[in-house]
Amino acid sequence: MLLSTRGLSKHFDGLQAVTDVDFDLPEGEVRALIGPNGAGKTTLVSMICGRLAPSSGSVHFEGQDITRLPAHKRVCLGIAYTFQITSVFPRLTARENVALAARRHLPKAEVTDAVENALDRVGLQDRIDEDAGNLSYGHQRLLETAMGFVQKPRLLILDEPTQGLADSEIERFKSLINELRQTTTILLIEHNMSVVMELADRVTVLNFGECLAEGTPQEIHENPKVQAAYLGTG
């Protein structure tokens, strides 16, 4: 198992954000994590990537207990995380942003080609020398996705990657995920259910910080508890 959590919980000043989550993600899978706003999705992945320390429970990556490992060391192990709110460097160009991410993990001789390839794959090749702060919100999301996968991670966590994208850009994003899934395990937090249904091998549903259901996209779509809590039917 590439990633596992056991009893993972987080509370903030008495508010229980995540409660006793057991989560297993095998290598090579595209897993969608869905749930209503405030369900605990970002809190959960923040504990997985090391941005938040859990109140209790454990996180294992490739069999290694990484619960107390700082975020930068988890990056070195092969975990890349793109934020729900963009975290690009606005005064650097798109090229420079991706190059910063690439230099941490690639030999110097490979960086230039890797950066240009990454920006081409997300559709930003014509904005390669534009300051990131001048890009639209959707294009900043795409830039951050490029910054994630250029690191060649073992696990790529994408938090709301299609938010702010036009329909044509969403189609390009789906094609990109289908390319990346050949070499990268992907955990996708996503509200766009058509994206989830098309891309995910399996779906995990959080509700009030707890795991409500898990299964194939079709199983989740037909689950009465999920319909009542999230999909708006039932």
PDB file of N, CA, C and O in Angstrom, residues 14-42:
ATOM      1  N   GLY A  14     -11.550  22.489  20.146  1.00  0.00           N
ATOM      2  CA  GLY A  14     -12.801  21.815  20.462  1.00  0.00           C
ATOM      3  C   GLY A  14     -13.628  21.415  19.251  1.00  0.00           C
ATOM      4  O   GLY A  14     -14.547  20.595  19.359  1.00  0.00           O
ATOM      5  N   LEU A  15     -13.333  21.985  18.078  1.00  0.00           N
ATOM      6  CA  LEU A  15     -14.030  21.598  16.849  1.00  0.00           C
ATOM      7  C   LEU A  15     -13.349  20.380  16.244  1.00  0.00           C
ATOM      8  O   LEU A  15     -12.153  20.414  15.942  1.00  0.00           O
ATOM      9  N   GLN A  16     -14.100  19.295  16.089  1.00  0.00           N
ATOM     10  CA  GLN A  16     -13.549  18.069  15.522  1.00  0.00           C
ATOM     11  C   GLN A  16     -13.662  18.136  14.002  1.00  0.00           C
ATOM     12  O   GLN A  16     -14.746  18.011  13.441  1.00  0.00           O
ATOM     13  N   ALA A  17     -12.536  18.364  13.331  1.00  0.00           N
ATOM     14  CA  ALA A  17     -12.548  18.528  11.874  1.00  0.00           C
ATOM     15  C   ALA A  17     -12.466  17.191  11.143  1.00  0.00           C
ATOM     16  O   ALA A  17     -13.092  16.999  10.093  1.00  0.00           O
ATOM     17  N   VAL A  18     -11.673  16.263  11.670  1.00  0.00           N
ATOM     18  CA  VAL A  18     -11.509  14.918  11.098  1.00  0.00           C
ATOM     19  C   VAL A  18     -11.510  13.925  12.244  1.00  0.00           C
ATOM     20  O   VAL A  18     -10.862  14.163  13.270  1.00  0.00           O
ATOM     21  N   THR A  19     -12.235  12.820  12.080  1.00  0.00           N
ATOM     22  CA  THR A  19     -12.406  11.870  13.174  1.00  0.00           C
ATOM     23  C   THR A  19     -12.099  10.441  12.727  1.00  0.00           C
ATOM     24  O   THR A  19     -12.800   9.887  11.884  1.00  0.00           O
ATOM     25  N   ASP A  20     -11.021   9.871  13.264  1.00  0.00           N
ATOM     26  CA  ASP A  20     -10.712   8.437  13.121  1.00  0.00           C
ATOM     27  C   ASP A  20     -10.809   7.932  11.684  1.00  0.00           C
ATOM     28  O   ASP A  20     -11.494   6.952  11.394  1.00  0.00           O
ATOM     29  N   VAL A  21     -10.116   8.590  10.773  1.00  0.00           N
ATOM     30  CA  VAL A  21     -10.170   8.190   9.373  1.00  0.00           C
ATOM     31  C   VAL A  21      -9.120   7.116   9.081  1.00  0.00           C
ATOM     32  O   VAL A  21      -7.920   7.329   9.290  1.00  0.00           O
ATOM     33  N   ASP A  22      -9.587   5.972   8.619  1.00  0.00           N
ATOM     34  CA  ASP A  22      -8.734   4.909   8.084  1.00  0.00           C
ATOM     35  C   ASP A  22      -8.828   4.996   6.561  1.00  0.00           C
ATOM     36  O   ASP A  22      -9.921   4.895   5.987  1.00  0.00           O
ATOM     37  N   PHE A  23      -7.681   5.180   5.921  1.00  0.00           N
ATOM     38  CA  PHE A  23      -7.671   5.458   4.483  1.00  0.00           C
ATOM     39  C   PHE A  23      -6.511   4.701   3.864  1.00  0.00           C
ATOM     40  O   PHE A  23      -5.386   4.762   4.356  1.00  0.00           O
ATOM     41  N   ASP A  24      -6.778   3.969   2.791  1.00  0.00           N
ATOM     42  CA  ASP A  24      -5.737   3.215   2.082  1.00  0.00           C
ATOM     43  C   ASP A  24      -5.751   3.569   0.609  1.00  0.00           C
ATOM     44  O   ASP A  24      -6.806   3.517  -0.045  1.00  0.00           O
ATOM     45  N   LEU A  25      -4.581   3.917   0.087  1.00  0.00           N
ATOM     46  CA  LEU A  25      -4.453   4.276  -1.325  1.00  0.00           C
ATOM     47  C   LEU A  25      -3.349   3.430  -1.956  1.00  0.00           C
ATOM     48  O   LEU A  25      -2.173   3.630  -1.677  1.00  0.00           O
ATOM     49  N   PRO A  26      -3.727   2.457  -2.798  1.00  0.00           N
ATOM     50  CA  PRO A  26      -2.705   1.634  -3.450  1.00  0.00           C
ATOM     51  C   PRO A  26      -1.984   2.386  -4.564  1.00  0.00           C
ATOM     52  O   PRO A  26      -2.518   3.338  -5.136  1.00  0.00           O
ATOM     53  N   GLU A  27      -0.788   1.944  -4.852  1.00  0.00           N
ATOM     54  CA  GLU A  27       0.005   2.567  -5.907  1.00  0.00           C
ATOM     55  C   GLU A  27      -0.689   2.409  -7.255  1.00  0.00           C
ATOM     56  O   GLU A  27      -1.277   1.379  -7.560  1.00  0.00           O
ATOM     57  N   GLY A  28      -0.637   3.474  -8.062  1.00  0.00           N
ATOM     58  CA  GLY A  28      -1.172   3.422  -9.412  1.00  0.00           C
ATOM     59  C   GLY A  28      -2.631   3.803  -9.544  1.00  0.00           C
ATOM     60  O   GLY A  28      -3.181   3.795 -10.646  1.00  0.00           O
ATOM     61  N   GLU A  29      -3.273   4.167  -8.440  1.00  0.00           N
ATOM     62  CA  GLU A  29      -4.705   4.478  -8.471  1.00  0.00           C
ATOM     63  C   GLU A  29      -4.935   5.979  -8.567  1.00  0.00           C
ATOM     64  O   GLU A  29      -4.148   6.774  -8.081  1.00  0.00           O
ATOM     65  N   VAL A  30      -6.040   6.340  -9.218  1.00  0.00           N
ATOM     66  CA  VAL A  30      -6.560   7.703  -9.123  1.00  0.00           C
ATOM     67  C   VAL A  30      -7.741   7.651  -8.162  1.00  0.00           C
ATOM     68  O   VAL A  30      -8.757   7.027  -8.446  1.00  0.00           O
ATOM     69  N   ARG A  31      -7.582   8.289  -7.012  1.00  0.00           N
ATOM     70  CA  ARG A  31      -8.625   8.285  -5.989  1.00  0.00           C
ATOM     71  C   ARG A  31      -9.203   9.695  -5.868  1.00  0.00           C
ATOM     72  O   ARG A  31      -8.462  10.671  -5.732  1.00  0.00           O
ATOM     73  N   ALA A  32     -10.517   9.790  -5.906  1.00  0.00           N
ATOM     74  CA  ALA A  32     -11.189  11.068  -5.668  1.00  0.00           C
ATOM     75  C   ALA A  32     -11.644  11.129  -4.222  1.00  0.00           C
ATOM     76  O   ALA A  32     -12.148  10.150  -3.669  1.00  0.00           O
ATOM     77  N   LEU A  33     -11.457  12.274  -3.618  1.00  0.00           N
ATOM     78  CA  LEU A  33     -11.932  12.541  -2.258  1.00  0.00           C
ATOM     79  C   LEU A  33     -12.989  13.630  -2.375  1.00  0.00           C
ATOM     80  O   LEU A  33     -12.697  14.749  -2.803  1.00  0.00           O
ATOM     81  N   ILE A  34     -14.227  13.277  -2.036  1.00  0.00           N
ATOM     82  CA  ILE A  34     -15.322  14.224  -2.192  1.00  0.00           C
ATOM     83  C   ILE A  34     -16.059  14.396  -0.866  1.00  0.00           C
ATOM     84  O   ILE A  34     -15.856  13.630   0.074  1.00  0.00           O
ATOM     85  N   GLY A  35     -16.930  15.387  -0.823  1.00  0.00           N
ATOM     86  CA  GLY A  35     -17.740  15.646   0.360  1.00  0.00           C
ATOM     87  C   GLY A  35     -18.197  17.084   0.374  1.00  0.00           C
ATOM     88  O   GLY A  35     -17.645  17.932  -0.334  1.00  0.00           O
ATOM     89  N   PRO A  36     -19.216  17.392   1.178  1.00  0.00           N
ATOM     90  CA  PRO A  36     -19.709  18.769   1.255  1.00  0.00           C
ATOM     91  C   PRO A  36     -18.622  19.717   1.750  1.00  0.00           C
ATOM     92  O   PRO A  36     -17.628  19.308   2.343  1.00  0.00           O
ATOM     93  N   ASN A  37     -18.836  21.010   1.540  1.00  0.00           N
ATOM     94  CA  ASN A  37     -17.928  22.014   2.102  1.00  0.00           C
ATOM     95  C   ASN A  37     -17.871  21.833   3.612  1.00  0.00           C
ATOM     96  O   ASN A  37     -18.894  21.637   4.273  1.00  0.00           O
ATOM     97  N   GLY A  38     -16.662  21.882   4.179  1.00  0.00           N
ATOM     98  CA  GLY A  38     -16.502  21.703   5.611  1.00  0.00           C
ATOM     99  C   GLY A  38     -16.463  20.264   6.059  1.00  0.00           C
ATOM    100  O   GLY A  38     -16.470  19.986   7.267  1.00  0.00           O
ATOM    101  N   ALA A  39     -16.379  19.330   5.097  1.00  0.00           N
ATOM    102  CA  ALA A  39     -16.386  17.909   5.446  1.00  0.00           C
ATOM    103  C   ALA A  39     -15.058  17.436   6.022  1.00  0.00           C
ATOM    104  O   ALA A  39     -14.979  16.350   6.599  1.00  0.00           O
ATOM    105  N   GLY A  40     -13.987  18.221   5.850  1.00  0.00           N
ATOM    106  CA  GLY A  40     -12.684  17.838   6.385  1.00  0.00           C
ATOM    107  C   GLY A  40     -11.686  17.373   5.349  1.00  0.00           C
ATOM    108  O   GLY A  40     -10.607  16.890   5.695  1.00  0.00           O
ATOM    109  N   LYS A  41     -12.010  17.558   4.063  1.00  0.00           N
ATOM    110  CA  LYS A  41     -11.151  17.043   2.998  1.00  0.00           C
ATOM    111  C   LYS A  41      -9.763  17.683   3.007  1.00  0.00           C
ATOM    112  O   LYS A  41      -8.750  16.984   2.999  1.00  0.00           O
ATOM    113  N   THR A  42      -9.721  19.014   3.026  1.00  0.00           N
ATOM    114  CA  THR A  42      -8.427  19.704   3.005  1.00  0.00           C
ATOM    115  C   THR A  42      -7.654  19.455   4.294  1.00  0.00           C
ATOM    116  O   THR A  42      -6.425  19.328   4.281  1.00  0.00           O
TER     117      THR A  42
END
